[in-house]
């Protein structure tokens, strides 16, 4: 038995951003607060938005940190309160969208910002239009907002149906300016979302079908997008893969590779996608050893079996210049036990098919 619900209206395609005013006219919003990443301000995207929406824009909030903080969220809420806009438009990568999502919930529910990270009811929030400028986080189609708890440096995922954006406007042309380093770390995250879904105990035939298609697209296009930034076909396929992987993990949650990434990111500043990719290839094989469906999925993606998929994943990491070993990450061997312990404790580890103990994880990670 399973259920599947996806409430985000998706507008996808090259040039859809330049039709923003038209697209939004069906939603009947009268005023907007824009939350935009600094890189998109530099790219002049705010001028394009202003030319489309004119006086309906009440204010533009910028300077959202890569791991968004409660201060970032509060700053957006302050601007929303000042203008009483009826919709927020987030334009940027995962951090920008995540901060805006949290702000929409805080604003509508009057949540005390100091207790946001313990708050559990994210059933409703002010409408948000999400416009991604990177292919990776898929925040535009998920009910998740990941914030940074500055008090202990940990990332805290907030989840609830209210955190689904009202609409996602996904224009692959917006990703053409994404620099290679971010294309690499966010693009490998797309693969980690799709493969974590396939390795999840919450998987179902619909999430599997979407995750398999997303993984196939990402395996075929990520290196092209990295080496040929202006290759619009590769960019479009990565934007599609990202969105589809997001739809899949909205249903299943992420599993072991993500569970093992959080501590690497919060303690060692490893970018999210690179941190997930660090153990992803190993987990796919470990899960396939317990559930033969993962070998079947690997075949559908285009490989002979799970081992071959894992090997190709490892080669992509090399090709993109991502870390393969703890030495590459400058992490002392004496820290590895703690890292493994924190990974096993992470909430989404429960979603994973394989449930190895610390010794077993240490064993298969050291083999790498
Ligand atoms: Zn991720």
mmCIF file with all atom_site columns, C-alpha atoms and ligand atoms in Angstrom, residues 189 193 258 272 276, ligand 1:
data_model
loop_
_atom_site.group_PDB
_atom_site.id
_atom_site.type_symbol
_atom_site.label_atom_id
_atom_site.label_alt_id
_atom_site.label_comp_id
_atom_site.label_asym_id
_atom_site.label_entity_id
_atom_site.label_seq_id
_atom_site.pdbx_PDB_ins_code
_atom_site.Cartn_x
_atom_site.Cartn_y
_atom_site.Cartn_z
_atom_site.occupancy
_atom_site.B_iso_or_equiv
_atom_site.pdbx_formal_charge
_atom_site.auth_seq_id
_atom_site.auth_comp_id
_atom_site.auth_asym_id
_atom_site.auth_atom_id
_atom_site.pdbx_PDB_model_num
ATOM   1 C  CA  . UNK A 1 189 ? 23.134 15.953 -5.475 1.00 0.00 ? 189 UNK A CA  1
ATOM   2 C  CA  . UNK A 1 193 ? 18.398 12.288 -4.431 1.00 0.00 ? 193 UNK A CA  1
ATOM   3 C  CA  . UNK A 1 258 ? 22.120 12.144 2.929  1.00 0.00 ? 258 UNK A CA  1
ATOM   4 C  CA  . UNK A 1 272 ? 26.027 19.372 0.490  1.00 0.00 ? 272 UNK A CA  1
ATOM   5 C  CA  . UNK A 1 276 ? 26.187 13.122 -0.062 1.00 0.00 ? 276 UNK A CA  1
HETATM 6 ZN ZN1 . LIG B 2 .   ? 20.504 16.640 -1.298 1.00 0.00 ? 1   LIG B ZN1 1
#
